PDB file of C-alpha atoms in Angstrom:
ATOM      1  CA  MET A1046       6.460  42.965 -64.851  1.00  0.00           C
ATOM      2  CA  ASP A1047       4.380  45.895 -63.654  1.00  0.00           C
ATOM      3  CA  THR A1048       3.295  46.824 -60.139  1.00  0.00           C
ATOM      4  CA  LYS A1049      -0.118  45.221 -60.645  1.00  0.00           C
ATOM      5  CA  ASP A1050       1.463  41.829 -61.344  1.00  0.00           C
ATOM      6  CA  LEU A1051       3.591  42.053 -58.202  1.00  0.00           C
ATOM      7  CA  LYS A1052       0.539  42.756 -56.073  1.00  0.00           C
ATOM      8  CA  MET A1053      -1.326  39.777 -57.556  1.00  0.00           C
ATOM      9  CA  ASN A1054       1.623  37.442 -56.888  1.00  0.00           C
ATOM     10  CA  SER A1055       1.857  38.685 -53.331  1.00  0.00           C
ATOM     11  CA  ILE A1056      -1.830  37.958 -52.756  1.00  0.00           C
ATOM     12  CA  ASP A1057      -1.484  34.464 -54.266  1.00  0.00           C
ATOM     13  CA  ILE A1058       1.433  33.639 -51.952  1.00  0.00           C
ATOM     14  CA  GLU A1059      -0.539  34.786 -48.905  1.00  0.00           C
ATOM     15  CA  HIS A1060      -3.463  32.575 -49.909  1.00  0.00           C
ATOM     16  CA  LEU A1061      -1.093  29.635 -50.412  1.00  0.00           C
ATOM     17  CA  ASP A1062       0.456  30.045 -46.957  1.00  0.00           C
ATOM     18  CA  LEU A1063      -2.946  30.208 -45.297  1.00  0.00           C
ATOM     19  CA  SER A1064      -4.192  27.073 -47.060  1.00  0.00           C
ATOM     20  CA  GLN A1065      -1.065  25.139 -46.061  1.00  0.00           C
ATOM     21  CA  THR A1066      -1.479  26.192 -42.416  1.00  0.00           C
ATOM     22  CA  SER A1067      -5.151  25.258 -42.346  1.00  0.00           C
ATOM     23  CA  SER A1068      -4.428  21.814 -43.889  1.00  0.00           C
ATOM     24  CA  LYS A1069      -1.808  21.074 -41.214  1.00  0.00           C
ATOM     25  CA  LYS A1070      -4.274  21.628 -38.355  1.00  0.00           C
ATOM     26  CA  PRO A1071      -6.566  18.655 -39.139  1.00  0.00           C
ATOM     27  CA  ARG A1072      -3.516  16.407 -39.543  1.00  0.00           C
ATOM     28  CA  LEU A1073      -2.166  17.573 -36.194  1.00  0.00           C
ATOM     29  CA  LEU A1074      -5.524  16.988 -34.481  1.00  0.00           C
ATOM     30  CA  ALA A1075      -5.799  13.531 -36.047  1.00  0.00           C
ATOM     31  CA  SER A1076      -2.322  12.620 -34.805  1.00  0.00           C
ATOM     32  CA  LEU A1077      -3.137  13.920 -31.335  1.00  0.00           C
ATOM     33  CA  LYS A1078      -6.359  11.878 -31.216  1.00  0.00           C
ATOM     34  CA  GLU A1079      -4.442   8.782 -32.298  1.00  0.00           C
ATOM     35  CA  ILE A1080      -1.875   9.288 -29.526  1.00  0.00           C
ATOM     36  CA  ILE A1081      -4.652   9.693 -26.942  1.00  0.00           C
ATOM     37  CA  ILE A1082      -6.384   6.508 -28.151  1.00  0.00           C
ATOM     38  CA  TYR A1083      -3.143   4.510 -27.930  1.00  0.00           C
ATOM     39  CA  ALA A1084      -2.476   5.939 -24.468  1.00  0.00           C
ATOM     40  CA  ILE A1085      -5.940   4.857 -23.291  1.00  0.00           C
ATOM     41  CA  ILE A1086      -5.417   1.356 -24.737  1.00  0.00           C
ATOM     42  CA  PHE A1087      -2.031   1.136 -23.011  1.00  0.00           C
ATOM     43  CA  ILE A1088      -3.504   2.179 -19.657  1.00  0.00           C
ATOM     44  CA  MET A1089      -6.333  -0.352 -20.081  1.00  0.00           C
ATOM     45  CA  CYS A1090      -3.882  -3.166 -20.860  1.00  0.00           C
ATOM     46  CA  VAL A1091      -1.463  -2.358 -18.046  1.00  0.00           C
ATOM     47  CA  PHE A1092      -3.785  -1.321 -15.227  1.00  0.00           C
ATOM     48  CA  VAL A1093      -7.460  -2.087 -15.919  1.00  0.00           C
ATOM     49  CA  LEU A1094      -7.407  -5.499 -17.658  1.00  0.00           C
ATOM     50  CA  PRO A1095      -5.176  -7.293 -15.102  1.00  0.00           C
ATOM     51  CA  ARG A1096      -7.151  -5.901 -12.186  1.00  0.00           C
ATOM     52  CA  TYR A1097     -10.720  -6.299 -13.386  1.00  0.00           C
ATOM     53  CA  VAL A1098     -10.926  -8.362 -16.598  1.00  0.00           C
ATOM     54  CA  ILE A1099      -8.224 -10.917 -17.319  1.00  0.00           C
ATOM     55  CA  GLN A1100      -5.011 -11.913 -15.612  1.00  0.00           C
ATOM     56  CA  LYS A1101      -2.178 -14.372 -16.124  1.00  0.00           C
ATOM     57  CA  THR A1102      -1.491 -16.810 -13.291  1.00  0.00           C
ATOM     58  CA  ILE A1103       0.845 -19.747 -12.663  1.00  0.00           C
ATOM     59  CA  VAL A1104      -0.079 -23.135 -11.222  1.00  0.00           C
ATOM     60  CA  ASP A1105       2.026 -23.803  -8.128  1.00  0.00           C
ATOM     61  CA  GLY A1106       2.110 -27.473  -7.151  1.00  0.00           C
ATOM     62  CA  ASP A1107       0.581 -30.767  -8.237  1.00  0.00           C
ATOM     63  CA  SER A1108      -2.850 -30.648  -6.577  1.00  0.00           C
ATOM     64  CA  MET A1109      -4.723 -30.331  -9.899  1.00  0.00           C
ATOM     65  CA  GLU A1110      -2.980 -33.152 -11.763  1.00  0.00           C
ATOM     66  CA  THR A1111      -3.705 -34.658 -14.182  1.00  0.00           C
ATOM     67  CA  THR A1112      -5.772 -31.717 -15.448  1.00  0.00           C
ATOM     68  CA  LEU A1113      -3.158 -29.056 -14.687  1.00  0.00           C
ATOM     69  CA  HIS A1114       0.516 -29.349 -13.858  1.00  0.00           C
ATOM     70  CA  ASP A1115       3.030 -27.406 -11.816  1.00  0.00           C
ATOM     71  CA  LYS A1116       4.194 -24.235 -13.616  1.00  0.00           C
ATOM     72  CA  ASP A1117       1.358 -24.257 -16.156  1.00  0.00           C
ATOM     73  CA  ARG A1118       0.444 -20.706 -17.193  1.00  0.00           C
ATOM     74  CA  LEU A1119      -3.256 -19.869 -17.198  1.00  0.00           C
ATOM     75  CA  LEU A1120      -5.450 -16.953 -18.195  1.00  0.00           C
ATOM     76  CA  LEU A1121      -7.909 -16.045 -15.489  1.00  0.00           C
ATOM     77  CA  ASP A1122     -11.313 -14.518 -16.297  1.00  0.00           C
ATOM     78  CA  LYS A1123     -11.972 -12.037 -13.484  1.00  0.00           C
ATOM     79  CA  LEU A1124     -15.054 -10.401 -14.984  1.00  0.00           C
ATOM     80  CA  THR A1125     -17.675 -13.147 -15.425  1.00  0.00           C
ATOM     81  CA  TYR A1126     -18.033 -13.927 -11.725  1.00  0.00           C
ATOM     82  CA  GLN A1127     -18.910 -10.306 -11.082  1.00  0.00           C
ATOM     83  CA  PHE A1128     -22.264 -11.056 -12.733  1.00  0.00           C
ATOM     84  CA  LYS A1129     -22.896 -14.730 -11.970  1.00  0.00           C
ATOM     85  CA  ASN A1130     -21.813 -17.468  -9.591  1.00  0.00           C
ATOM     86  CA  PRO A1131     -19.239 -20.125 -10.456  1.00  0.00           C
ATOM     87  CA  GLU A1132     -20.737 -23.319 -11.855  1.00  0.00           C
ATOM     88  CA  ARG A1133     -20.069 -26.884 -10.802  1.00  0.00           C
ATOM     89  CA  PHE A1134     -16.765 -28.243 -12.145  1.00  0.00           C
ATOM     90  CA  ASP A1135     -15.396 -24.769 -12.970  1.00  0.00           C
ATOM     91  CA  ILE A1136     -11.685 -24.515 -12.217  1.00  0.00           C
ATOM     92  CA  ILE A1137     -11.200 -21.398 -10.135  1.00  0.00           C
ATOM     93  CA  VAL A1138      -8.474 -19.429  -8.415  1.00  0.00           C
ATOM     94  CA  PHE A1139      -9.167 -18.258  -4.874  1.00  0.00           C
ATOM     95  CA  TYR A1140      -7.400 -16.747  -1.882  1.00  0.00           C
ATOM     96  CA  PRO A1141      -7.717 -19.216   1.023  1.00  0.00           C
ATOM     97  CA  TYR A1142      -6.456 -16.729   3.592  1.00  0.00           C
ATOM     98  CA  GLY A1143      -8.073 -13.583   2.194  1.00  0.00           C
ATOM     99  CA  LYS A1144      -7.106 -11.231  -0.618  1.00  0.00           C
ATOM    100  CA  ASP A1145      -4.674  -9.382   1.635  1.00  0.00           C
ATOM    101  CA  VAL A1146      -2.438 -12.476   1.724  1.00  0.00           C
ATOM    102  CA  ASP A1147      -0.474 -13.030  -1.482  1.00  0.00           C
ATOM    103  CA  GLU A1148      -1.228 -16.753  -1.760  1.00  0.00           C
ATOM    104  CA  TYR A1149      -3.776 -18.411  -4.004  1.00  0.00           C
ATOM    105  CA  TYR A1150      -5.023 -21.932  -4.762  1.00  0.00           C
ATOM    106  CA  VAL A1151      -6.335 -23.462  -7.979  1.00  0.00           C
ATOM    107  CA  LYS A1152      -9.213 -25.911  -7.372  1.00  0.00           C
ATOM    108  CA  ARG A1153     -12.401 -27.286  -8.921  1.00  0.00           C
ATOM    109  CA  VAL A1154     -15.913 -26.295  -7.814  1.00  0.00           C
ATOM    110  CA  ILE A1155     -17.825 -29.300  -6.464  1.00  0.00           C
ATOM    111  CA  GLY A1156     -20.511 -27.989  -4.111  1.00  0.00           C
ATOM    112  CA  LEU A1157     -22.629 -24.897  -4.775  1.00  0.00           C
ATOM    113  CA  PRO A1158     -24.348 -22.488  -2.360  1.00  0.00           C
ATOM    114  CA  GLU A1159     -27.111 -23.994  -0.187  1.00  0.00           C
ATOM    115  CA  GLU A1160     -26.299 -27.556  -1.275  1.00  0.00           C
ATOM    116  CA  THR A1161     -25.466 -30.363   1.139  1.00  0.00           C
ATOM    117  CA  VAL A1162     -22.187 -32.136   0.390  1.00  0.00           C
ATOM    118  CA  GLN A1163     -21.037 -35.453   1.811  1.00  0.00           C
ATOM    119  CA  ILE A1164     -18.171 -37.778   0.914  1.00  0.00           C
ATOM    120  CA  ILE A1165     -18.802 -41.472   1.500  1.00  0.00           C
ATOM    121  CA  GLY A1166     -15.883 -43.692   0.588  1.00  0.00           C
ATOM    122  CA  GLU A1167     -14.672 -42.576  -2.842  1.00  0.00           C
ATOM    123  CA  ASP A1168     -17.981 -40.974  -3.809  1.00  0.00           C
ATOM    124  CA  ILE A1169     -19.327 -37.437  -3.452  1.00  0.00           C
ATOM    125  CA  TYR A1170     -23.010 -36.875  -2.729  1.00  0.00           C
ATOM    126  CA  ILE A1171     -24.843 -33.626  -3.438  1.00  0.00           C
ATOM    127  CA  ASN A1172     -28.190 -33.320  -1.648  1.00  0.00           C
ATOM    128  CA  GLY A1173     -28.165 -37.087  -1.221  1.00  0.00           C
ATOM    129  CA  ASP A1174     -27.479 -37.899  -4.893  1.00  0.00           C
ATOM    130  CA  LYS A1175     -24.189 -39.377  -6.072  1.00  0.00           C
ATOM    131  CA  LEU A1176     -22.203 -36.884  -8.153  1.00  0.00           C
ATOM    132  CA  GLU A1177     -21.110 -38.088 -11.580  1.00  0.00           C
ATOM    133  CA  GLU A1178     -17.691 -36.674 -12.467  1.00  0.00           C
ATOM    134  CA  ASN A1179     -16.468 -36.911 -16.053  1.00  0.00           C
ATOM    135  CA  TYR A1180     -12.919 -35.593 -15.821  1.00  0.00           C
ATOM    136  CA  GLY A1181      -9.507 -36.904 -14.834  1.00  0.00           C
ATOM    137  CA  LYS A1182      -9.252 -37.206 -11.067  1.00  0.00           C
ATOM    138  CA  ASP A1183      -7.815 -39.378  -8.335  1.00  0.00           C
ATOM    139  CA  PRO A1184     -10.063 -41.454  -6.056  1.00  0.00           C
ATOM    140  CA  ILE A1185     -10.866 -39.951  -2.672  1.00  0.00           C
ATOM    141  CA  THR A1186      -9.144 -41.552   0.313  1.00  0.00           C
ATOM    142  CA  TYR A1187      -9.854 -38.786   2.850  1.00  0.00           C
ATOM    143  CA  SER A1188     -13.282 -37.258   3.483  1.00  0.00           C
ATOM    144  CA  GLY A1189     -12.257 -34.681   6.085  1.00  0.00           C
ATOM    145  CA  ILE A1190     -15.002 -32.343   7.255  1.00  0.00           C
ATOM    146  CA  ALA A1191     -17.303 -33.734   4.529  1.00  0.00           C
ATOM    147  CA  GLU A1192     -17.456 -37.136   6.194  1.00  0.00           C
ATOM    148  CA  GLU A1193     -20.706 -35.896   7.701  1.00  0.00           C
ATOM    149  CA  PRO A1194     -23.323 -33.965   5.663  1.00  0.00           C
ATOM    150  CA  LEU A1195     -22.090 -30.416   5.167  1.00  0.00           C
ATOM    151  CA  THR A1196     -24.641 -27.742   4.245  1.00  0.00           C
ATOM    152  CA  LEU A1197     -23.239 -24.706   2.452  1.00  0.00           C
ATOM    153  CA  GLY A1198     -24.330 -21.134   3.069  1.00  0.00           C
ATOM    154  CA  ASP A1199     -25.759 -18.867   0.380  1.00  0.00           C
ATOM    155  CA  ASP A1200     -22.298 -17.624  -0.637  1.00  0.00           C
ATOM    156  CA  GLU A1201     -20.181 -20.722   0.056  1.00  0.00           C
ATOM    157  CA  PHE A1202     -18.551 -23.249  -2.262  1.00  0.00           C
ATOM    158  CA  PHE A1203     -16.996 -26.666  -1.678  1.00  0.00           C
ATOM    159  CA  LEU A1204     -13.785 -27.102  -3.684  1.00  0.00           C
ATOM    160  CA  LEU A1205     -11.541 -30.070  -4.415  1.00  0.00           C
ATOM    161  CA  GLY A1206      -8.277 -30.570  -6.252  1.00  0.00           C
ATOM    162  CA  ASP A1207      -8.237 -33.237  -8.959  1.00  0.00           C
ATOM    163  CA  ASN A1208      -5.187 -34.871  -7.347  1.00  0.00           C
ATOM    164  CA  ARG A1209      -7.173 -35.730  -4.257  1.00  0.00           C
ATOM    165  CA  GLU A1210      -4.433 -37.689  -2.548  1.00  0.00           C
ATOM    166  CA  ILE A1211      -2.350 -34.545  -1.943  1.00  0.00           C
ATOM    167  CA  SER A1212      -4.736 -31.617  -2.477  1.00  0.00           C
ATOM    168  CA  LEU A1213      -5.296 -29.195   0.392  1.00  0.00           C
ATOM    169  CA  ASP A1214      -8.899 -28.175  -0.232  1.00  0.00           C
ATOM    170  CA  SER A1215     -12.352 -27.806   1.331  1.00  0.00           C
ATOM    171  CA  ARG A1216     -12.073 -31.175   3.081  1.00  0.00           C
ATOM    172  CA  TYR A1217      -9.545 -29.631   5.462  1.00  0.00           C
ATOM    173  CA  GLU A1218     -10.516 -27.201   8.197  1.00  0.00           C
ATOM    174  CA  GLU A1219      -7.514 -25.073   7.264  1.00  0.00           C
ATOM    175  CA  VAL A1220      -9.289 -24.212   4.000  1.00  0.00           C
ATOM    176  CA  GLY A1221     -12.906 -25.210   4.580  1.00  0.00           C
ATOM    177  CA  LEU A1222     -15.796 -23.729   2.667  1.00  0.00           C
ATOM    178  CA  VAL A1223     -14.828 -20.916   0.333  1.00  0.00           C
ATOM    179  CA  HIS A1224     -16.833 -17.698   0.398  1.00  0.00           C
ATOM    180  CA  ARG A1225     -17.780 -15.917  -2.797  1.00  0.00           C
ATOM    181  CA  ASP A1226     -15.598 -12.901  -2.080  1.00  0.00           C
ATOM    182  CA  MET A1227     -12.502 -15.114  -1.756  1.00  0.00           C
ATOM    183  CA  ILE A1228     -12.718 -16.173  -5.415  1.00  0.00           C
ATOM    184  CA  ALA A1229     -10.391 -14.322  -7.783  1.00  0.00           C
ATOM    185  CA  GLY A1230     -11.706 -15.723 -11.052  1.00  0.00           C
ATOM    186  CA  HIS A1231     -12.282 -18.560 -13.492  1.00  0.00           C
ATOM    187  CA  ALA A1232      -9.291 -20.332 -15.077  1.00  0.00           C
ATOM    188  CA  ILE A1233     -10.281 -20.473 -18.742  1.00  0.00           C
ATOM    189  CA  VAL A1234      -7.212 -21.016 -20.938  1.00  0.00           C
ATOM    190  CA  ARG A1235      -3.830 -22.684 -20.516  1.00  0.00           C
ATOM    191  CA  ILE A1236      -1.307 -20.626 -22.486  1.00  0.00           C
ATOM    192  CA  TRP A1237       1.850 -22.537 -21.545  1.00  0.00           C
ATOM    193  CA  PRO A1238       3.330 -25.010 -22.257  1.00  0.00           C
ATOM    194  CA  PHE A1239       2.451 -24.351 -25.881  1.00  0.00           C
ATOM    195  CA  ASP A1240       1.841 -28.002 -26.721  1.00  0.00           C
ATOM    196  CA  LYS A1241      -0.985 -28.011 -24.149  1.00  0.00           C
ATOM    197  CA  PHE A1242      -2.494 -24.672 -25.148  1.00  0.00           C
ATOM    198  CA  GLY A1243      -6.279 -24.695 -24.934  1.00  0.00           C
ATOM    199  CA  ILE A1244      -9.461 -24.332 -22.911  1.00  0.00           C
ATOM    200  CA  VAL A1245      -9.206 -25.541 -19.312  1.00  0.00           C
ATOM    201  CA  LYS A1246     -11.866 -28.114 -18.356  1.00  0.00           C
TER     202      LYS A1246
END
């Protein structure tokens, strides 16, 4: 092999090394981008979703029977109510004593802002019309503050538990009318027990 051949081989090796190095760079950048994407997803799941979008919560007590039961696990939609008000018959989670107190209730929306609510006997009246309720509930035996016509403000809601014999709800002065900013979110799905998995209504 002459000197010319050696020089050619040396040049070929240099070109090979450079091409291998340049091909590694895109792979490294792709891997780095993938790691960053997974890190962002992780941060969203751990910090952003539970705070602003969706959250798991546990039913504590029997006040929503027979619709919900003690220790049921629910998924709470925290985003929708940022753009619109709760609707009648929505099941919501709210903080009766303010968001600074770590205690929440699960109840059903009955009266909406600027409506007049009254309970006469076992019946609920909204703006003078009897409310038709098509879900499992106990009869009302206590009217509380709704014994007389009760007009709600522009950000107030009247809430009841489905188990009306024991539910501590808007009929009681201790809870009363619930302001919009006290509502944590809309209970949308029961995820446990598994045999009762499904949309909450």
